[in-house]
């Protein structure tokens, strides 16, 4: 309007009135796309809910700024450059507008050929994505993030003494000394709460863990997955224990790629079923780290007290139990204070007197000045006892877990299901597939429903805005066109379809890509009300709205590129004086958000290009 000769105040007022309602509706469509995500429940919803809430608040504020502050600021500061015709950007835009006018005119004259070509291209892109991308890279629930830590789990036979576990872990330490990109490591030998407690509090002296901390992502010389494989190769073959390498679970807890729960009442039967199932699926291609959580029982010595004989010596079970506990595990006798620090003084037998079966038999119980040998009124037997019993929904359960070597865990899970299709369980026992498969199905169901609700809400807004049913269908074509870009982006970047991140990206596109079509159709409608023919209004509307449509798409794409490719700017370091890493490339953010970024960038790019052609044809 200012370029047409109007004053800045009049131009700001007329420009706001002309696009105001279209801007409100286009912003509302984006809000409607994110609104269903607020109601995402379960642990996945708690993890992702911050995203739609933040976007809804931010977009609402931006709408207020756009309609209230921007016109005022434009009326004060916006001026037309007298040399605008000489600017490179303006010359390129005029040339692009000329090409667009010619292309739009040709497609309008050959509308059926254009629509057929677009439909054929969409079909071919879908086929290419399904055949070459989905089959090769599959579907992932959550992105696989390079670990910042590596866990080395060491498990010796049940009942192994702490000293033996320590000797095994020291071998692990020697082998990981030359690990690439290692910053430091921490060793935990014997997973026990109390150093004097060897069984009463559920400790496990046969289990140990080495935690390797890696350098920051931008300081590493190689992918940390490669480092993880190198650690696994270095510690392979350590005698006397099972050694496993793993990484922390990033994001919300989703379980293992393969997780089979067997429910029943008899643990012995559950153990037999578990062994049988593992034998049937252990040869499934790409399956690894197959195990169950059945507690085989830890070895223990049980003291059987003959109450009648003990009564002859005026001894009761409590006195005998306290004596045995003090001898083996120790009893807190007093406290030792050094300044403000207090230390427990624990009394128990010397190591030389609690090593074997006979040491326990030679134990004496002191009562009223007399020592009574334990062998006089008790017997000792070797047995095993469970340290834990797992329940799910009140039923005893044994869980079989496994991981996938390939990039498509869903194929491994499906192969396991096929192997167990005809497997017969005893009466009263059930088998279910849980873990990542369960969470993946829940997330797919919710996001599918959220997408359909978002489409309905957007359609309802468009019907209200245009007072028409056919025009919203034309505008909603841009959502379908965005799928072309999503499929192409996943194909060209060779990425799996992320249930969470790509799914959120598609839902975001549903609210974003219709904005260009709304602005375009709204202006075409206004031109027709001013007396232009349909063809003239389409061409003139396309030419006039080309610049804002392109600027909207380009700014959105440029804003997402750093998030997608992992460009990070350390503003804190700039103010603190450490500018060595002011700009970082390949940061962790790209691993989290690149799936969503790729979906939005490619979807918006293709949708914008095709919207400028296909939507006018459909209109």
Coordinates of C-alpha atoms in Angstrom, one line a residue:
X1 CA 0.0 0.0 0.0
X2 CA 2.9 2.4 0.8
X3 CA 4.4 1.5 -2.6
X4 CA 1.1 2.4 -4.2
X5 CA 1.5 6.0 -2.9
X6 CA -0.5 6.0 0.3
X7 CA 0.9 7.6 3.4
X8 CA 2.5 5.4 6.0
X9 CA -0.3 5.7 8.5
X10 CA -3.0 4.9 5.9
X11 CA -0.8 2.1 4.4
X12 CA -0.4 0.5 7.9
X13 CA -4.1 0.7 8.6
X14 CA -5.2 -0.6 5.2
X15 CA -2.6 -3.3 5.2
X16 CA -3.6 -4.6 8.6
X17 CA -7.3 -4.5 7.7
X18 CA -6.6 -6.4 4.4
X19 CA -4.7 -9.3 5.9
X20 CA -5.8 -9.1 9.6
X21 CA -8.5 -11.8 9.6
X22 CA -6.4 -14.1 7.4
X23 CA -3.5 -13.7 9.8
X24 CA -5.8 -14.5 12.8
X25 CA -7.2 -17.6 11.1
X26 CA -3.8 -18.8 9.9
X27 CA -2.4 -18.5 13.4
X28 CA -5.4 -20.2 14.9
X29 CA -4.9 -23.1 12.5
X30 CA -1.4 -23.6 13.8
X31 CA -2.7 -23.4 17.4
X32 CA -5.4 -26.0 16.6
X33 CA -2.7 -28.3 15.3
X34 CA -0.8 -28.3 18.6
X35 CA -3.9 -28.2 20.9
X36 CA -4.6 -32.0 20.9
X37 CA -0.9 -32.7 21.9
X38 CA -1.6 -31.0 25.3
X39 CA -3.8 -34.0 26.2
X40 CA -1.0 -36.5 25.6
X41 CA -1.0 -38.7 28.7
X42 CA 1.3 -41.4 30.1
X43 CA 5.0 -41.0 30.5
X44 CA 5.5 -40.0 26.8
X45 CA 3.0 -37.2 27.2
X46 CA 4.8 -35.9 30.3
X47 CA 8.0 -35.9 28.4
X48 CA 6.7 -34.1 25.2
X49 CA 3.9 -31.9 26.6
X50 CA 6.2 -28.9 27.1
X51 CA 6.5 -28.5 23.3
X52 CA 2.8 -27.7 22.4
X53 CA 2.4 -25.6 25.5
X54 CA 5.4 -23.4 24.7
X55 CA 4.3 -23.1 21.0
X56 CA 0.7 -22.2 21.9
X57 CA 1.8 -19.4 24.3
X58 CA 4.5 -18.1 21.9
X59 CA 2.2 -18.0 18.9
X60 CA -0.6 -16.3 20.8
X61 CA 1.8 -13.6 21.9
X62 CA 3.2 -13.3 18.4
X63 CA -0.3 -12.7 17.0
X64 CA -0.9 -9.9 19.4
X65 CA 2.4 -8.3 18.4
X66 CA 1.7 -8.7 14.7
X67 CA -1.7 -7.0 14.9
X68 CA -1.0 -4.3 17.5
X69 CA 2.7 -3.4 17.6
X70 CA 3.9 -4.2 14.1
X71 CA 1.6 -1.7 12.3
X72 CA 2.7 1.1 14.7
X73 CA 6.4 0.2 14.3
X74 CA 6.0 0.0 10.5
X75 CA 4.3 3.4 10.3
X76 CA 7.2 5.0 12.2
X77 CA 10.2 3.2 10.7
X78 CA 9.2 1.8 7.4
X79 CA 10.3 3.8 4.4
X80 CA 10.5 3.1 0.7
X81 CA 14.0 3.1 -0.6
X82 CA 14.2 5.3 -3.7
X83 CA 16.7 3.0 -5.2
X84 CA 14.6 -0.1 -4.5
X85 CA 14.5 -1.0 -8.2
X86 CA 18.3 -1.3 -8.2
X87 CA 18.5 -3.7 -5.3
X88 CA 19.5 -7.2 -6.1
X89 CA 16.8 -8.8 -4.0
X90 CA 14.1 -6.8 -5.6
X91 CA 15.4 -7.6 -9.1
X92 CA 15.4 -11.3 -8.3
X93 CA 11.9 -11.1 -6.9
X94 CA 10.6 -9.3 -10.0
X95 CA 12.2 -11.9 -12.2
X96 CA 10.9 -14.8 -10.1
X97 CA 7.4 -13.2 -10.2
X98 CA 7.5 -13.1 -14.0
X99 CA 8.5 -16.8 -14.2
X100 CA 5.8 -17.7 -11.7
X101 CA 3.2 -15.8 -13.7
X102 CA 4.1 -17.7 -16.9
X103 CA 4.1 -21.0 -15.1
X104 CA 0.8 -20.3 -13.3
X105 CA -0.8 -19.3 -16.6
X106 CA 0.4 -22.5 -18.3
X107 CA -0.8 -24.8 -15.5
X108 CA -4.2 -23.0 -15.5
X109 CA -4.6 -23.7 -19.2
X110 CA -3.5 -27.3 -18.7
X111 CA -5.0 -27.9 -15.3
X112 CA -5.7 -31.6 -15.8
X113 CA -2.2 -32.4 -17.0
X114 CA -0.8 -30.5 -14.0
X115 CA -3.0 -32.3 -11.5
X116 CA -2.2 -35.7 -13.1
X117 CA 1.5 -34.9 -12.9
X118 CA 1.3 -33.9 -9.3
X119 CA -0.7 -37.0 -8.4
X120 CA 1.7 -39.3 -10.2
X121 CA 4.7 -37.6 -8.5
X122 CA 3.1 -38.0 -5.1
X123 CA 2.4 -41.7 -5.8
X124 CA 5.9 -42.4 -7.0
X125 CA 7.5 -40.6 -4.0
X126 CA 5.3 -42.7 -1.7
X127 CA 6.4 -45.9 -3.4
X128 CA 10.1 -44.9 -3.4
X129 CA 9.9 -44.1 0.4
X130 CA 8.1 -47.3 1.3
X131 CA 10.4 -49.5 -0.9
X132 CA 13.8 -47.9 -0.3
X133 CA 13.5 -46.0 3.0
X134 CA 10.9 -47.7 5.2
X135 CA 12.0 -51.2 4.3
X136 CA 15.7 -50.3 4.9
X137 CA 15.6 -47.9 7.9
X138 CA 12.2 -48.8 9.3
X139 CA 10.4 -47.1 12.1
X140 CA 11.8 -45.9 15.4
X141 CA 9.9 -44.8 18.4
X142 CA 12.5 -42.3 19.6
X143 CA 15.8 -41.1 18.1
X144 CA 18.9 -43.1 18.9
X145 CA 21.2 -40.6 20.6
X146 CA 24.9 -40.9 20.8
X147 CA 25.7 -41.8 24.4
X148 CA 27.6 -39.4 26.8
X149 CA 28.2 -42.4 29.0
X150 CA 29.0 -46.1 28.5
X151 CA 28.0 -48.7 31.1
X152 CA 30.0 -51.9 31.5
X153 CA 27.9 -54.4 33.5
X154 CA 29.9 -57.2 35.1
X155 CA 28.0 -60.1 36.5
X156 CA 29.8 -63.1 38.1
X157 CA 28.1 -66.3 39.2
X158 CA 25.5 -65.8 42.0
X159 CA 27.1 -65.9 45.4
X160 CA 30.5 -64.7 44.2
X161 CA 32.4 -62.9 47.0
X162 CA 33.1 -59.2 46.8
X163 CA 36.9 -59.8 46.7
X164 CA 36.5 -62.0 43.6
X165 CA 34.2 -59.5 41.9
X166 CA 36.8 -56.8 42.6
X167 CA 39.5 -58.9 40.9
X168 CA 37.4 -59.3 37.8
X169 CA 36.5 -55.6 37.6
X170 CA 40.2 -54.7 37.8
X171 CA 40.7 -56.7 34.6
X172 CA 38.0 -54.6 33.0
X173 CA 39.8 -51.4 34.2
X174 CA 43.0 -52.5 32.5
X175 CA 41.4 -53.1 29.2
X176 CA 39.5 -49.8 29.0
X177 CA 42.4 -47.5 29.8
X178 CA 43.0 -46.6 26.2
X179 CA 39.4 -45.9 25.3
X180 CA 39.0 -43.1 22.8
X181 CA 37.4 -39.8 24.0
X182 CA 37.2 -41.1 27.6
X183 CA 37.2 -38.3 30.2
X184 CA 37.0 -40.5 33.3
X185 CA 35.4 -43.6 34.7
X186 CA 33.8 -44.7 38.0
X187 CA 33.8 -48.3 39.3
X188 CA 31.1 -49.7 41.6
X189 CA 32.0 -53.2 42.8
X190 CA 29.3 -55.2 44.5
X191 CA 25.9 -53.4 44.2
X192 CA 25.3 -53.3 48.0
X193 CA 23.9 -50.5 50.3
X194 CA 26.0 -51.4 53.3
X195 CA 29.6 -52.6 53.0
X196 CA 29.0 -55.1 55.9
X197 CA 25.7 -56.4 54.4
X198 CA 26.0 -59.4 52.2
X199 CA 22.5 -60.4 51.6
X200 CA 20.0 -59.0 54.2
X201 CA 19.3 -55.8 52.3
X202 CA 19.0 -57.2 48.8
X203 CA 22.6 -56.4 47.8
X204 CA 24.4 -58.3 45.0
X205 CA 28.2 -58.8 45.6
X206 CA 28.4 -60.6 42.3
X207 CA 27.3 -57.6 40.2
X208 CA 29.5 -54.6 39.4
X209 CA 29.4 -51.7 37.0
X210 CA 32.0 -49.5 35.3
X211 CA 30.6 -46.1 34.2
X212 CA 32.7 -44.4 31.4
X213 CA 32.2 -40.7 31.0
X214 CA 32.9 -39.4 27.5
X215 CA 34.1 -36.0 26.3
X216 CA 31.5 -33.5 25.2
X217 CA 30.0 -34.2 21.8
X218 CA 31.9 -31.4 20.0
X219 CA 35.2 -32.5 21.6
X220 CA 35.0 -36.2 20.4
X221 CA 37.1 -37.5 17.6
X222 CA 34.6 -40.1 16.6
X223 CA 31.0 -41.2 16.9
X224 CA 30.4 -42.5 20.5
X225 CA 28.6 -45.6 19.1
X226 CA 32.0 -46.5 17.6
X227 CA 33.6 -46.0 20.9
X228 CA 31.0 -48.2 22.5
X229 CA 31.7 -51.0 20.1
X230 CA 35.4 -50.6 20.7
X231 CA 34.9 -51.0 24.5
X232 CA 32.8 -54.1 23.8
X233 CA 35.7 -55.6 21.8
X234 CA 38.3 -54.7 24.4
X235 CA 36.5 -56.4 27.3
X236 CA 35.4 -59.5 25.4
X237 CA 36.5 -62.8 26.8
X238 CA 37.1 -61.8 30.5
X239 CA 37.0 -65.1 32.4
X240 CA 34.7 -65.7 35.4
X241 CA 31.9 -63.3 34.6
X242 CA 29.5 -62.1 32.0
X243 CA 30.3 -58.7 30.7
X244 CA 27.8 -56.5 28.9
X245 CA 28.1 -53.0 27.4
X246 CA 25.2 -50.6 27.3
X247 CA 24.3 -47.0 27.2
X248 CA 21.9 -44.8 29.2
X249 CA 18.3 -44.7 28.1
X250 CA 17.7 -41.2 26.6
X251 CA 14.3 -39.7 26.6
X252 CA 11.2 -41.3 28.3
X253 CA 11.5 -44.9 29.4
X254 CA 10.2 -47.1 26.6
X255 CA 11.7 -50.6 27.4
X256 CA 13.7 -52.8 25.2
X257 CA 13.0 -53.4 21.4
X258 CA 11.9 -57.0 22.3
X259 CA 10.2 -57.5 25.7
X260 CA 8.0 -60.5 26.4
X261 CA 6.2 -60.8 29.7
X262 CA 5.1 -64.3 30.9
X263 CA 2.6 -64.1 33.8
X264 CA 1.6 -66.9 36.2
X265 CA 1.8 -68.1 39.8
X266 CA 4.5 -70.8 39.9
X267 CA 8.0 -69.4 39.4
X268 CA 9.4 -72.8 38.5
X269 CA 6.9 -73.1 35.6
X270 CA 7.6 -69.5 34.6
X271 CA 11.3 -70.4 34.5
X272 CA 10.7 -73.4 32.2
X273 CA 8.5 -71.4 29.9
X274 CA 11.1 -68.6 29.7
X275 CA 13.9 -71.0 28.8
X276 CA 11.7 -72.6 26.2
X277 CA 10.8 -69.3 24.6
X278 CA 14.4 -68.1 24.6
X279 CA 15.5 -71.3 22.8
X280 CA 12.9 -70.7 20.1
X281 CA 13.9 -67.1 19.4
X282 CA 17.6 -67.1 20.1
X283 CA 18.4 -67.7 16.4
X284 CA 16.2 -64.8 15.1
X285 CA 18.4 -62.7 12.7
X286 CA 19.9 -59.5 14.3
X287 CA 18.7 -60.4 17.8
X288 CA 21.2 -59.8 20.6
X289 CA 21.5 -59.6 24.4
X290 CA 18.7 -62.1 24.9
X291 CA 18.1 -62.7 28.6
X292 CA 15.4 -62.9 31.2
X293 CA 15.0 -61.5 34.7
X294 CA 14.2 -64.7 36.4
X295 CA 15.9 -64.8 39.8
X296 CA 17.7 -68.2 39.9
X297 CA 18.2 -67.8 43.6
X298 CA 21.3 -66.9 45.5
X299 CA 23.1 -69.6 47.6
X300 CA 22.7 -69.2 51.3
X301 CA 23.3 -71.1 54.5
X302 CA 20.1 -71.7 56.6
X303 CA 20.4 -72.2 60.3
X304 CA 17.7 -74.7 61.5
X305 CA 17.1 -74.3 65.3
X306 CA 15.9 -77.2 67.4
X307 CA 13.7 -75.2 69.7
X308 CA 13.4 -78.0 72.3
X309 CA 17.2 -78.4 72.6
X310 CA 17.7 -74.6 72.7
X311 CA 15.2 -74.4 75.5
X312 CA 17.3 -76.8 77.6
X313 CA 20.0 -74.1 77.5
X314 CA 17.4 -71.4 78.2
X315 CA 18.0 -69.9 74.7
X316 CA 15.4 -68.5 72.3
X317 CA 15.5 -67.9 68.5
X318 CA 16.0 -64.2 68.9
X319 CA 19.2 -64.6 70.9
X320 CA 20.6 -67.1 68.5
X321 CA 19.7 -65.0 65.4
X322 CA 21.3 -61.9 66.9
X323 CA 24.5 -63.8 67.6
X324 CA 24.7 -65.2 64.0
X325 CA 23.9 -61.8 62.6
X326 CA 26.6 -60.1 64.7
X327 CA 29.2 -62.7 63.7
X328 CA 28.6 -62.6 60.0
X329 CA 27.2 -59.2 59.1
X330 CA 28.1 -57.2 62.1
X331 CA 26.3 -55.1 64.7
X332 CA 26.6 -51.4 65.3
X333 CA 28.1 -51.1 68.7
X334 CA 28.9 -47.4 69.1
X335 CA 29.8 -44.2 67.2
X336 CA 33.2 -42.6 66.8
X337 CA 33.1 -38.8 66.5
X338 CA 35.8 -36.6 64.9
X339 CA 34.8 -33.0 65.1
X340 CA 31.3 -32.8 63.6
X341 CA 31.7 -36.1 61.7
X342 CA 30.3 -39.3 63.1
X343 CA 31.4 -42.8 62.2
X344 CA 29.6 -46.1 63.1
X345 CA 31.7 -48.7 64.9
X346 CA 30.6 -52.1 63.7
X347 CA 31.6 -55.3 65.5
X348 CA 31.8 -58.7 63.8
X349 CA 34.0 -61.8 63.5
X350 CA 37.4 -61.4 61.8
X351 CA 37.6 -62.5 58.2
X352 CA 39.4 -65.7 59.1
X353 CA 36.6 -66.9 61.3
X354 CA 33.7 -66.5 58.8
X355 CA 34.9 -68.2 55.7
X356 CA 33.2 -71.6 55.6
X357 CA 30.6 -74.0 56.9
X358 CA 32.6 -75.1 59.9
X359 CA 33.2 -71.5 61.1
X360 CA 29.5 -71.1 61.5
X361 CA 29.1 -74.4 63.4
X362 CA 31.9 -73.5 65.8
X363 CA 30.0 -70.3 66.7
X364 CA 29.0 -70.1 70.4
X365 CA 26.0 -68.3 71.9
X366 CA 26.8 -66.5 75.2
X367 CA 24.2 -66.6 77.9
X368 CA 24.5 -65.9 81.6
X369 CA 28.3 -66.3 81.6
X370 CA 28.3 -69.6 79.6
X371 CA 29.2 -70.2 75.9
X372 CA 27.0 -72.7 74.1
X373 CA 28.2 -74.1 70.8
X374 CA 25.7 -73.6 68.0
X375 CA 26.1 -77.2 66.9
X376 CA 24.5 -78.4 70.1
X377 CA 21.0 -77.1 69.2
X378 CA 21.1 -76.2 65.5
X379 CA 21.9 -77.6 62.1
X380 CA 23.1 -75.8 58.9
X381 CA 22.0 -76.6 55.4
X382 CA 22.9 -75.2 52.0
X383 CA 20.0 -73.8 50.0
X384 CA 19.0 -71.0 47.6
X385 CA 16.5 -68.2 48.0
X386 CA 15.1 -65.5 45.8
X387 CA 16.3 -62.0 46.4
X388 CA 13.4 -60.5 44.4
X389 CA 10.0 -61.4 43.0
X390 CA 8.6 -59.4 40.1
X391 CA 4.9 -58.6 39.8
X392 CA 2.8 -56.9 37.1
X393 CA -0.9 -56.1 37.8
X394 CA -0.7 -58.4 40.8
X395 CA 0.6 -61.4 38.9
X396 CA 4.1 -62.9 39.1
X397 CA 6.0 -62.3 36.0
X398 CA 9.2 -63.2 34.2
X399 CA 10.3 -60.8 31.5
X400 CA 12.4 -61.8 28.5
X401 CA 14.3 -58.9 26.9
X402 CA 16.5 -58.5 23.8
X403 CA 17.9 -55.8 21.6
X404 CA 18.4 -55.5 17.8
X405 CA 21.7 -55.3 15.9
X406 CA 20.0 -53.8 12.9
X407 CA 18.4 -50.4 12.3
X408 CA 14.9 -51.8 12.3
X409 CA 14.0 -53.3 15.7
X410 CA 10.4 -53.8 14.5
X411 CA 11.5 -56.6 12.1
X412 CA 13.2 -58.4 15.0
X413 CA 10.1 -58.1 17.1
X414 CA 7.9 -59.3 14.3
X415 CA 10.2 -62.3 13.6
X416 CA 9.9 -63.2 17.3
X417 CA 6.1 -63.0 17.2
X418 CA 6.1 -65.4 14.2
X419 CA 8.3 -67.9 15.9
X420 CA 5.9 -67.9 18.9
X421 CA 2.6 -67.9 16.9
X422 CA 1.8 -71.5 17.6
X423 CA 3.4 -71.7 21.1
X424 CA 1.1 -73.3 23.6
X425 CA 1.1 -72.0 27.2
X426 CA 0.0 -74.0 30.2
X427 CA -3.4 -73.2 31.6
X428 CA -3.3 -70.1 33.8
X429 CA -0.3 -68.6 32.1
X430 CA -0.2 -65.7 29.6
X431 CA 2.3 -64.1 27.3
X432 CA 2.3 -60.5 26.1
X433 CA 4.6 -58.3 24.1
X434 CA 5.5 -55.1 25.9
X435 CA 8.3 -52.6 26.1
X436 CA 9.1 -50.5 23.1
X437 CA 6.4 -52.2 21.1
X438 CA 3.7 -51.3 23.6
X439 CA 4.8 -47.7 23.9
X440 CA 5.2 -47.4 20.1
X441 CA 1.6 -48.6 19.6
X442 CA 0.3 -46.2 22.2
X443 CA 2.1 -43.3 20.7
X444 CA 1.0 -44.2 17.1
X445 CA -2.6 -44.4 18.3
X446 CA -2.5 -41.1 20.1
X447 CA -0.7 -39.2 17.3
X448 CA -3.0 -40.5 14.7
X449 CA -6.0 -39.4 16.7
X450 CA -4.4 -36.0 17.4
X451 CA -3.7 -35.5 13.7
X452 CA -7.4 -36.3 12.8
X453 CA -8.7 -34.0 15.5
X454 CA -6.3 -31.2 14.3
X455 CA -7.5 -31.6 10.8
X456 CA -11.1 -31.4 11.9
X457 CA -10.5 -28.2 14.0
X458 CA -8.6 -26.6 11.1
X459 CA -11.4 -27.5 8.7
X460 CA -14.0 -26.0 11.1
X461 CA -12.0 -22.7 11.3
X462 CA -11.7 -22.5 7.6
X463 CA -15.5 -23.1 7.1
X464 CA -16.1 -20.3 9.6
X465 CA -13.7 -18.0 7.8
X466 CA -14.8 -18.5 4.2
X467 CA -18.4 -19.5 4.9
X468 CA -17.9 -22.3 2.4
X469 CA -17.3 -26.0 2.4
X470 CA -15.5 -26.4 -0.9
X471 CA -12.8 -23.7 -0.3
X472 CA -11.6 -25.4 2.9
X473 CA -11.1 -28.6 0.9
X474 CA -9.0 -26.7 -1.6
X475 CA -6.9 -25.2 1.2
X476 CA -6.5 -28.6 2.9
X477 CA -4.9 -29.9 -0.2
X478 CA -1.7 -28.2 1.0
X479 CA -1.6 -30.7 3.9
X480 CA -1.6 -33.6 1.5
X481 CA 1.1 -31.9 -0.6
X482 CA 3.3 -31.6 2.4
X483 CA 3.5 -35.4 2.7
X484 CA 5.4 -35.4 -0.6
X485 CA 8.1 -33.3 1.0
X486 CA 8.2 -35.4 4.2
X487 CA 8.6 -38.6 2.3
X488 CA 11.3 -37.1 0.1
X489 CA 13.2 -35.6 3.1
X490 CA 13.3 -39.0 4.9
X491 CA 14.4 -40.7 1.6
X492 CA 17.1 -38.2 0.8
X493 CA 18.5 -38.1 4.3
X494 CA 18.1 -41.9 4.8
X495 CA 16.4 -41.7 8.1
X496 CA 13.8 -43.9 9.7
X497 CA 10.3 -42.7 10.3
X498 CA 10.2 -41.5 13.9
X499 CA 6.9 -42.2 15.6
X500 CA 7.4 -39.3 18.0
X501 CA 9.5 -36.7 16.2
X502 CA 8.4 -37.2 12.6
X503 CA 4.8 -37.6 13.9
X504 CA 5.0 -34.3 15.7
X505 CA 6.5 -32.7 12.6
X506 CA 3.6 -33.9 10.4
X507 CA 1.1 -32.6 12.9
X508 CA 2.9 -29.2 13.0
X509 CA 2.8 -29.1 9.2
X510 CA -0.9 -29.5 9.2
X511 CA -1.2 -26.2 11.0
X512 CA 1.6 -24.4 9.2
X513 CA 1.3 -25.3 5.5
X514 CA -2.4 -24.2 5.3
X515 CA -1.3 -20.6 6.3
X516 CA 0.0 -19.9 2.8
X517 CA -3.1 -21.3 1.1
X518 CA -5.3 -19.2 3.5
X519 CA -3.5 -16.0 2.7
X520 CA -3.6 -16.8 -1.1
X521 CA -7.3 -17.8 -1.3
X522 CA -8.4 -15.0 1.0
X523 CA -6.8 -12.4 -1.3
X524 CA -8.1 -14.0 -4.4
X525 CA -11.6 -13.8 -2.9
X526 CA -11.1 -10.1 -2.2
X527 CA -10.0 -9.5 -5.8
X528 CA -13.1 -11.2 -7.1
X529 CA -15.3 -9.0 -4.8
X530 CA -13.6 -6.0 -6.5
X531 CA -14.8 -7.2 -9.9
X532 CA -12.0 -9.2 -11.3
X533 CA -12.7 -12.4 -13.2
X534 CA -11.8 -15.7 -11.6
X535 CA -8.7 -16.2 -13.9
X536 CA -7.5 -12.6 -13.4
X537 CA -8.0 -12.8 -9.6
X538 CA -6.0 -16.1 -9.4
X539 CA -3.1 -14.7 -11.4
X540 CA -3.1 -11.3 -9.7
X541 CA -3.5 -12.9 -6.3
X542 CA -0.7 -15.3 -6.9
X543 CA 1.7 -12.5 -8.1
X544 CA 0.8 -10.2 -5.1
X545 CA 1.0 -12.9 -2.5
X546 CA 4.2 -14.6 -3.8
X547 CA 6.5 -12.5 -1.7
X548 CA 4.8 -13.0 1.7
X549 CA 4.3 -16.7 1.0
X550 CA 8.0 -17.2 0.1
X551 CA 9.2 -15.0 3.0
X552 CA 7.0 -17.0 5.5
X553 CA 8.3 -20.3 4.2
X554 CA 12.0 -19.2 4.0
X555 CA 12.1 -17.7 7.4
X556 CA 10.5 -20.9 8.9
X557 CA 13.0 -23.1 7.1
X558 CA 16.0 -21.0 8.0
X559 CA 14.9 -21.0 11.7
X560 CA 14.8 -24.8 11.7
X561 CA 18.1 -25.5 9.9
X562 CA 20.3 -24.9 13.0
X563 CA 18.1 -27.3 15.0
X564 CA 18.1 -29.9 12.3
X565 CA 21.8 -29.9 11.4
X566 CA 23.1 -29.2 14.9
X567 CA 24.4 -25.6 14.8
X568 CA 24.7 -24.3 18.4
X569 CA 25.6 -20.7 19.4
X570 CA 27.0 -20.4 23.0
X571 CA 25.8 -16.9 24.1
X572 CA 26.8 -17.6 27.7
X573 CA 30.4 -18.3 26.6
X574 CA 30.3 -15.0 24.6
X575 CA 29.5 -13.0 27.8
X576 CA 31.8 -15.0 30.1
X577 CA 34.8 -14.5 27.7
X578 CA 35.1 -18.1 26.5
X579 CA 34.5 -17.7 22.8
X580 CA 36.5 -20.7 21.7
X581 CA 33.3 -22.7 21.2
X582 CA 31.0 -19.8 20.3
X583 CA 29.7 -21.7 17.3
X584 CA 29.5 -25.5 17.5
X585 CA 28.5 -27.9 14.8
X586 CA 27.0 -31.4 15.1
X587 CA 25.6 -30.8 18.6
X588 CA 23.3 -33.2 20.4
X589 CA 20.2 -31.1 19.7
X590 CA 20.3 -32.3 16.1
X591 CA 20.1 -35.9 17.2
X592 CA 17.0 -35.2 19.2
X593 CA 15.1 -32.9 16.9
X594 CA 16.4 -33.6 13.4
X595 CA 13.5 -35.9 12.6
X596 CA 11.0 -33.2 13.3
X597 CA 13.1 -30.6 11.6
X598 CA 13.5 -32.7 8.4
X599 CA 9.7 -33.3 8.3
X600 CA 8.9 -29.6 8.6
X601 CA 11.6 -28.3 6.4
X602 CA 11.0 -30.6 3.4
X603 CA 7.3 -30.7 3.9
X604 CA 7.0 -26.9 4.0
X605 CA 9.4 -26.5 1.0
X606 CA 7.5 -28.8 -1.2
X607 CA 4.1 -27.7 0.1
X608 CA 4.9 -24.0 -0.6
X609 CA 6.1 -24.7 -4.1
X610 CA 3.1 -26.9 -4.9
X611 CA 0.6 -24.7 -3.1
X612 CA 1.4 -21.8 -5.4
X613 CA 0.5 -24.0 -8.4
X614 CA -1.9 -26.7 -7.3
X615 CA -4.1 -24.7 -5.0
X616 CA -4.9 -22.1 -7.7
X617 CA -5.8 -24.9 -10.1
X618 CA -8.1 -26.6 -7.5
X619 CA -9.7 -23.2 -6.8

